[in-house]
Coordinates of C-alpha atoms in Angstrom, one line a residue:
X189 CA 0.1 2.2 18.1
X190 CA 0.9 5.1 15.6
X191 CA -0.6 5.2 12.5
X192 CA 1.0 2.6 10.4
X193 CA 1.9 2.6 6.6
X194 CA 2.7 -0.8 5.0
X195 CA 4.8 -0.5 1.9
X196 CA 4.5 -4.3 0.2
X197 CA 6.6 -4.6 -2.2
X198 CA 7.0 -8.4 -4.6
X199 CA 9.6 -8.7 -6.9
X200 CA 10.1 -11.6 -9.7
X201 CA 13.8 -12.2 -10.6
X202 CA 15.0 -12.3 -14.3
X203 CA 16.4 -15.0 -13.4
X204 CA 15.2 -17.1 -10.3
X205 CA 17.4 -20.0 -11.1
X206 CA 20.4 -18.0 -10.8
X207 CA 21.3 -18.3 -7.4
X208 CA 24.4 -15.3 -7.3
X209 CA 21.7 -13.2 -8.6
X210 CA 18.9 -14.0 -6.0
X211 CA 21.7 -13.4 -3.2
X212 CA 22.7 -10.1 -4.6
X213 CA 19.1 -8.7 -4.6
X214 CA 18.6 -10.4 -0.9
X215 CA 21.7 -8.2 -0.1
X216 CA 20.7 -5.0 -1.8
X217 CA 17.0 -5.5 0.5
X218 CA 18.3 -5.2 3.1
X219 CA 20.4 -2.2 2.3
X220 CA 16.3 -0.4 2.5
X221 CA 16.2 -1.5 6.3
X222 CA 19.0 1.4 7.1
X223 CA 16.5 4.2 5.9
X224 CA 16.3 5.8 9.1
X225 CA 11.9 6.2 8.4
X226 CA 11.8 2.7 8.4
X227 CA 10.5 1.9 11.6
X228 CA 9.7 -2.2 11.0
X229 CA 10.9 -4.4 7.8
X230 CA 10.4 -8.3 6.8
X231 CA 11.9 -9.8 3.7
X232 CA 10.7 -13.5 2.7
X233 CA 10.1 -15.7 0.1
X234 CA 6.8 -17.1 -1.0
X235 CA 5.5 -19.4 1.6
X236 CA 4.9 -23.1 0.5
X237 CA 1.5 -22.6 0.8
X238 CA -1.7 -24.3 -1.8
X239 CA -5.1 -22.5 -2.0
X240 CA -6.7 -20.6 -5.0
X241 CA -6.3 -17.1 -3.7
X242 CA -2.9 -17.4 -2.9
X243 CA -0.4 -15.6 -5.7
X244 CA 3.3 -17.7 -4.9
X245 CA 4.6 -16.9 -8.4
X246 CA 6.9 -13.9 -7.4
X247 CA 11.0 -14.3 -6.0
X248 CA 10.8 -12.3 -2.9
X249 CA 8.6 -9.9 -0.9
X250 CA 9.6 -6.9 0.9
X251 CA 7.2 -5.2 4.0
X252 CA 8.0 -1.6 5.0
X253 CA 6.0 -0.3 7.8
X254 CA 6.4 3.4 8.3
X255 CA 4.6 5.7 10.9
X256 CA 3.0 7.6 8.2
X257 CA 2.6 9.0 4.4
X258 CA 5.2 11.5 4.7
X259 CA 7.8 9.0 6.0
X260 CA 7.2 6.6 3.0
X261 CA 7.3 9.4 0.7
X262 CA 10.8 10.6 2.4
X263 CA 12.0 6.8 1.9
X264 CA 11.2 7.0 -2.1
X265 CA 13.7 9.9 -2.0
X266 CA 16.0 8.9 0.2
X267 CA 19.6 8.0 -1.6
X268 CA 19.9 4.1 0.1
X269 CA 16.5 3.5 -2.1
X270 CA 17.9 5.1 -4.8
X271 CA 20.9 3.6 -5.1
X272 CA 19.2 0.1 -4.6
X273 CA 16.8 0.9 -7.7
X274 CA 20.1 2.0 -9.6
X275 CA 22.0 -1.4 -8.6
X276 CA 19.6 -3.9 -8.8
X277 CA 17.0 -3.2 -10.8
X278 CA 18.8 -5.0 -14.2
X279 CA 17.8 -7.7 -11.6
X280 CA 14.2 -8.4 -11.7
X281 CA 12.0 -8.6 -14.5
X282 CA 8.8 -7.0 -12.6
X283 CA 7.7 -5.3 -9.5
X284 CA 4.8 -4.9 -8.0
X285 CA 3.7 -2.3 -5.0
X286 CA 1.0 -2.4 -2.8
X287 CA 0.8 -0.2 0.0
X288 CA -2.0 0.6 2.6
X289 CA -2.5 3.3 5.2
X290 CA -4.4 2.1 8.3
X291 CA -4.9 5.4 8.9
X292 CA -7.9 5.5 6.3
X293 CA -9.6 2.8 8.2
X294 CA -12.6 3.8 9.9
X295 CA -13.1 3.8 13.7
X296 CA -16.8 2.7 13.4

């Protein structure tokens, strides 16, 4: 398998009871799977799942797996990303990013 970057992305809505606004941010989402570095994308909700370590408080999650750096750093740029963060942002109240790069794992 290529190198993977995952792009994890958790948003929590303004306004989670307002269900128009929930489906408008599930549509603009999935506007990011056209970015032609995407190579593999999921979009969910928290999972109804109990134990201490588990964070469930955010609205929806968003994985971007990319072959590398460079193509996650093209998909910042890219004008379908842009245009999502212009049209939806008045959407959620925060965002929060984590991404890894598995190729910083060692082979030992």
């Amino acid at each position: 398998m290529p190198t993977r970057f995952i792009h994890n992305v958790f948003f929590w809505l303004k306004n989670p009871a307002n269900a128009g606004e929930a489906k408008a941010l599930e549509a603009g989402i999935r506007t990011l799977f056209d970015v032609s570095t995407v190579q593999d994308a999921h979009l969910g909700k928290p999972a109804p799942t109990d134990r201490s370590v588990i964070d469930n408080t955010y609205s929806y999650h968003l994985m971007l797996a990319f072959n590398n750096l460079d193509d996650q750093t093209a998909y910042q740029g890219d004008p379908i990303h842009l245009k999502f963060v212009d049209d939806y942002a008045h959407l959620w109240e925060r965002v929060q990013v984590y991404d890894s790069d598995a190729g910083l794992v060692s082979d030992n």
